[in-house]
PDB file of C-alpha atoms in Angstrom:
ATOM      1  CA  UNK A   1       0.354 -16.923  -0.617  1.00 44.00           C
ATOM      2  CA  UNK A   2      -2.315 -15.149  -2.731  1.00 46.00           C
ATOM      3  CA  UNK A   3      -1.510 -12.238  -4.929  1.00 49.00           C
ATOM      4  CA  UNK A   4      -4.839 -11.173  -5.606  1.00 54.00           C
ATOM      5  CA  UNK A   5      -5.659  -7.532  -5.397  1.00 59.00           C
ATOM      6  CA  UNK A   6      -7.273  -6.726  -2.173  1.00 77.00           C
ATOM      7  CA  UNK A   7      -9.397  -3.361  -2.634  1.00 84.00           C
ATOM      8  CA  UNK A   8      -9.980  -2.501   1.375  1.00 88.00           C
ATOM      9  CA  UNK A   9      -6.561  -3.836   2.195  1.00 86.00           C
ATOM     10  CA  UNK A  10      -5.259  -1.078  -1.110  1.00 84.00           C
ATOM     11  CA  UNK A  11      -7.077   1.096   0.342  1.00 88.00           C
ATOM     12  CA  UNK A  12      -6.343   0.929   3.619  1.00 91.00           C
ATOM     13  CA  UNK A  13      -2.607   1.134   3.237  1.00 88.00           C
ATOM     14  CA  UNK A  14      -3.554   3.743   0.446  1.00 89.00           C
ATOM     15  CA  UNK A  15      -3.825   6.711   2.802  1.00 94.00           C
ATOM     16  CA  UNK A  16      -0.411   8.284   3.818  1.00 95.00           C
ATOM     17  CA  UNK A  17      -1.079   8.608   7.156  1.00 96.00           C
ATOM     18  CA  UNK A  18      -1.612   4.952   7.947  1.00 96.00           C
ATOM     19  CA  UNK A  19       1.507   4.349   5.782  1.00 94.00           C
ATOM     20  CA  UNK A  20       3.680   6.591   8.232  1.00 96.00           C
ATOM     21  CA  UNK A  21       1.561   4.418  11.310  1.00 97.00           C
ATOM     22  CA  UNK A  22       2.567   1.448  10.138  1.00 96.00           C
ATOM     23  CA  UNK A  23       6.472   2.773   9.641  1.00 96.00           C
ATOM     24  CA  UNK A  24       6.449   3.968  13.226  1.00 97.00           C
ATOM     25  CA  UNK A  25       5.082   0.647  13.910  1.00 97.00           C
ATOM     26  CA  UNK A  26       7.878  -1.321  12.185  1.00 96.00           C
ATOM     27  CA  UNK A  27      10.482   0.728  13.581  1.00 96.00           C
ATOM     28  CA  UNK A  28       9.601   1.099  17.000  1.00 95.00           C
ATOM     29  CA  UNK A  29       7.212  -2.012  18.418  1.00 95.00           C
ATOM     30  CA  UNK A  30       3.980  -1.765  19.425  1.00 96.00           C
ATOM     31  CA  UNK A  31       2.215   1.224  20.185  1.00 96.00           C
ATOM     32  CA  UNK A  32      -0.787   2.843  21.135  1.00 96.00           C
ATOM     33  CA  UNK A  33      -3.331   5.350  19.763  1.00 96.00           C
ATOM     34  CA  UNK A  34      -1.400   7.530  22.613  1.00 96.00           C
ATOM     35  CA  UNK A  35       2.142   7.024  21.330  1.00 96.00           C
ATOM     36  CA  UNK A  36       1.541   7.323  18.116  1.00 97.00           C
ATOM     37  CA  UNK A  37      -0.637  10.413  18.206  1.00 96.00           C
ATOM     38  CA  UNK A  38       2.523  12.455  20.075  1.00 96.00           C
ATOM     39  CA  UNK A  39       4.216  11.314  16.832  1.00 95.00           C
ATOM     40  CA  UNK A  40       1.502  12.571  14.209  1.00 95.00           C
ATOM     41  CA  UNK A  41       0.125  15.800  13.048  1.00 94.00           C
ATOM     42  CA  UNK A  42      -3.259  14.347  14.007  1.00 95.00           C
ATOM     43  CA  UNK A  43      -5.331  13.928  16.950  1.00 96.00           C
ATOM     44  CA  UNK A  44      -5.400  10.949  19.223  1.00 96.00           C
ATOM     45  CA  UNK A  45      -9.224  10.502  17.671  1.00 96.00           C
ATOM     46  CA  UNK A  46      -7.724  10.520  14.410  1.00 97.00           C
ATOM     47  CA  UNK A  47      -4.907   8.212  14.946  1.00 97.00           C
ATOM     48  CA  UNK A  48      -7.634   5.935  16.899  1.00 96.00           C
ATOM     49  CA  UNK A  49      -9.681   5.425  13.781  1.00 97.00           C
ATOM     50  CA  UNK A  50      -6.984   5.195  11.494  1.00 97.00           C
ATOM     51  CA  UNK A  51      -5.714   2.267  13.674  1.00 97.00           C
ATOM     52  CA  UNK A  52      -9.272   0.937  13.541  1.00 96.00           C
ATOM     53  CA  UNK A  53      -9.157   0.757   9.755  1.00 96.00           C
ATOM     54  CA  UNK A  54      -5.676  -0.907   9.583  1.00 96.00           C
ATOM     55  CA  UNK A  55      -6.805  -3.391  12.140  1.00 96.00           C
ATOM     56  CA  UNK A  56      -9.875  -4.401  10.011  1.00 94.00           C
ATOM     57  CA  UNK A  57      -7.926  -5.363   7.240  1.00 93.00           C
ATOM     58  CA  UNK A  58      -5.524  -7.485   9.266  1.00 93.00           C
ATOM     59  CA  UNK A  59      -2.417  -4.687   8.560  1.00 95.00           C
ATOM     60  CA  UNK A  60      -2.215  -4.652  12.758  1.00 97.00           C
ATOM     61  CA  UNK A  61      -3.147  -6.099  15.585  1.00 96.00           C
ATOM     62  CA  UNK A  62      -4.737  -4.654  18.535  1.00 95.00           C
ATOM     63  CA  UNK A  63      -4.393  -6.296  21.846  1.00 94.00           C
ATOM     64  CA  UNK A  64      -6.375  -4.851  25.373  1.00 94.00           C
ATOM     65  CA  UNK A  65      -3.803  -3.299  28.072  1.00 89.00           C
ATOM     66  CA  UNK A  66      -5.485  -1.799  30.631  1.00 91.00           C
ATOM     67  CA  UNK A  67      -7.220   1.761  28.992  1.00 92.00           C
ATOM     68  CA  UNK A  68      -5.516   1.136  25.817  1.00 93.00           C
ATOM     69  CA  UNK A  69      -4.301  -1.294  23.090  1.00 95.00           C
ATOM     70  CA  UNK A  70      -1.046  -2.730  22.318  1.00 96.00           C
ATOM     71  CA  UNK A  71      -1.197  -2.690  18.689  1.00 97.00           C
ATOM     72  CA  UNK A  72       1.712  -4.393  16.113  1.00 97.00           C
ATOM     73  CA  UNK A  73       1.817  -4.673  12.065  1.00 97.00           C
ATOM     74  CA  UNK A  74       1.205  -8.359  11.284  1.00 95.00           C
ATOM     75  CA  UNK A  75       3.957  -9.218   8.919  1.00 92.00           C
ATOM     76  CA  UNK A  76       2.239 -11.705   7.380  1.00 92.00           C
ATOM     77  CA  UNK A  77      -0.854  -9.542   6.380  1.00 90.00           C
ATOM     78  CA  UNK A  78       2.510  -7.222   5.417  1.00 90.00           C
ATOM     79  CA  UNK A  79       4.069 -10.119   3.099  1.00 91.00           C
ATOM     80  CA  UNK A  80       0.745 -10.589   1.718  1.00 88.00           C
ATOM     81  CA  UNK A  81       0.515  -6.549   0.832  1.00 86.00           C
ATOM     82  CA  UNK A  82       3.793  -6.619  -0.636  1.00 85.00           C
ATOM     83  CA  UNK A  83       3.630  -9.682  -2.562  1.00 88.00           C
ATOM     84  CA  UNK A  84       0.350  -7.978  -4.074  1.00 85.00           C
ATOM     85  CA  UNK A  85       1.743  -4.633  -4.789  1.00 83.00           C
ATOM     86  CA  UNK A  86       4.867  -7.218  -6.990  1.00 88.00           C
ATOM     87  CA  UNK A  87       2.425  -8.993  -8.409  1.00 86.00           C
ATOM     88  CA  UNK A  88       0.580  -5.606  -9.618  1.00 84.00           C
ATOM     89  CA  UNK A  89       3.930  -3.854 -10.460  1.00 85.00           C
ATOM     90  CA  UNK A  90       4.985  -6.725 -12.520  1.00 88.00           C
ATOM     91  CA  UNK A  91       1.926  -6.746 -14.812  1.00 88.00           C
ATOM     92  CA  UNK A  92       2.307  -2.976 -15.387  1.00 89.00           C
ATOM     93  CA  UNK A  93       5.590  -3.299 -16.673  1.00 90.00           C
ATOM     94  CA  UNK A  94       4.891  -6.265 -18.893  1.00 92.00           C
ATOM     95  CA  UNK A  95       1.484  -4.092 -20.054  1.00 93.00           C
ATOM     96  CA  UNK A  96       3.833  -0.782 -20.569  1.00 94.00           C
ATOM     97  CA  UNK A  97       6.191  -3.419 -22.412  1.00 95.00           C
ATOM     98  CA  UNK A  98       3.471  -3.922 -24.901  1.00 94.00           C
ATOM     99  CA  UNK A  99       2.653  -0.181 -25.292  1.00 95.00           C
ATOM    100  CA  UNK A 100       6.357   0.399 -25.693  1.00 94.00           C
ATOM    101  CA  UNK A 101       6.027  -2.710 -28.601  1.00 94.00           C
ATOM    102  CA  UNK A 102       2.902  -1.080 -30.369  1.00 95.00           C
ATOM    103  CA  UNK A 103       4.500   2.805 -30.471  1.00 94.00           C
ATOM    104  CA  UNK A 104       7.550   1.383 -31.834  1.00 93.00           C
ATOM    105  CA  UNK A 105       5.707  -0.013 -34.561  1.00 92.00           C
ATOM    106  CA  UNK A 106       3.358   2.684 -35.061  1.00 93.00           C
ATOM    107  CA  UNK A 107       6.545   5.192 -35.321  1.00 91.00           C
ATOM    108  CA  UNK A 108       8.253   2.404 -38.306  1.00 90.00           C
ATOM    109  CA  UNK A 109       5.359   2.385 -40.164  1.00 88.00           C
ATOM    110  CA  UNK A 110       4.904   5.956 -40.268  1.00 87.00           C
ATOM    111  CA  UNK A 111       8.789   6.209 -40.918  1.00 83.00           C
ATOM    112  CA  UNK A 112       8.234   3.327 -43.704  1.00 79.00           C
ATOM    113  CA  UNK A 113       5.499   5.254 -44.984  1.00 75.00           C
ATOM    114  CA  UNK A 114       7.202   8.578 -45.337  1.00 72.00           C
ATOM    115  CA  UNK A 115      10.366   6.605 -47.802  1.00 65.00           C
ATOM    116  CA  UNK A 116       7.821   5.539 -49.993  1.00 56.00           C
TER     117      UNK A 116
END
C-alpha cells in the first residue's frame, strides 16, 4: 500500500463537510445525495457536489438506482487515506523531535555561555 501524499485525495477529505459525509457514510450504509442532505446544514445541490468530489478521488462509490445513486466509502481508498495521514504524522513527530534536539542545545549553550 502506498503512503505517498495524495494532494486531491488531502484535499478532498480536507473540507469538514465531506468529513461528516463520509462519517454518516460509515455509520449508516449507503446513502444518497437525498439522505444525506436531510442530515446536513446544506442543500441537496451542495451535498450532490460534495459527493461528486469524494467520488473522484475514489473516497466513495456511486452506484445508479433508479433517480439517484447508492453511494458507499471505499475502505480501501479509506486504508489508503489513513495509512497516508500515519505516514505524514510520523515524519512530523520525528521532524519536531529534531527541533526539540536543536532548542535543547541552543538553550545549553547559552546556559554554558552565561557560567563562563
Amino acid at each position: 500500500m502506498s503512503t505517498a501524499v495524495d494532494d486531491e485525495l488531502w484535499s478532498a477529505i480536507g473540507d469538514p463537510t465531506r468529513r461528516t459525509m463520509i462519517d454518516l457514510l460509515l455509520a449508516d450504509g449507503p446513502g444518497t445525495a437525498t439522505s444525506l442532505s436531510r442530515r446536513m446544514p446544506v442543500t441537496r445541490q451542495a451535498v450532490a457536489k460534495h459527493l461528486a468530489v469524494l467520488d473522484r478521488v475514489g473516497l466513495i462509490h456511486g452506484e445508479p438506482a433508479g433517480r439517484e445513486r447508492h453511494y458507499q466509502v471505499d475502505e480501501a481508498q479509506l486504508a489508503r487515506a489513513v495509512a497516508q495521514l500515519s505516514a505524514v504524522g510520523a515524519t512530523w513527530d520525528a521532524r519536531l523531535r529534531r527541533i526539540k534536539r536543536i532548542a535543547e542545545a541552543i538553550e545549553r549553550d547559552r546556559h554554558h555561555d552565561d557560567g563562563d
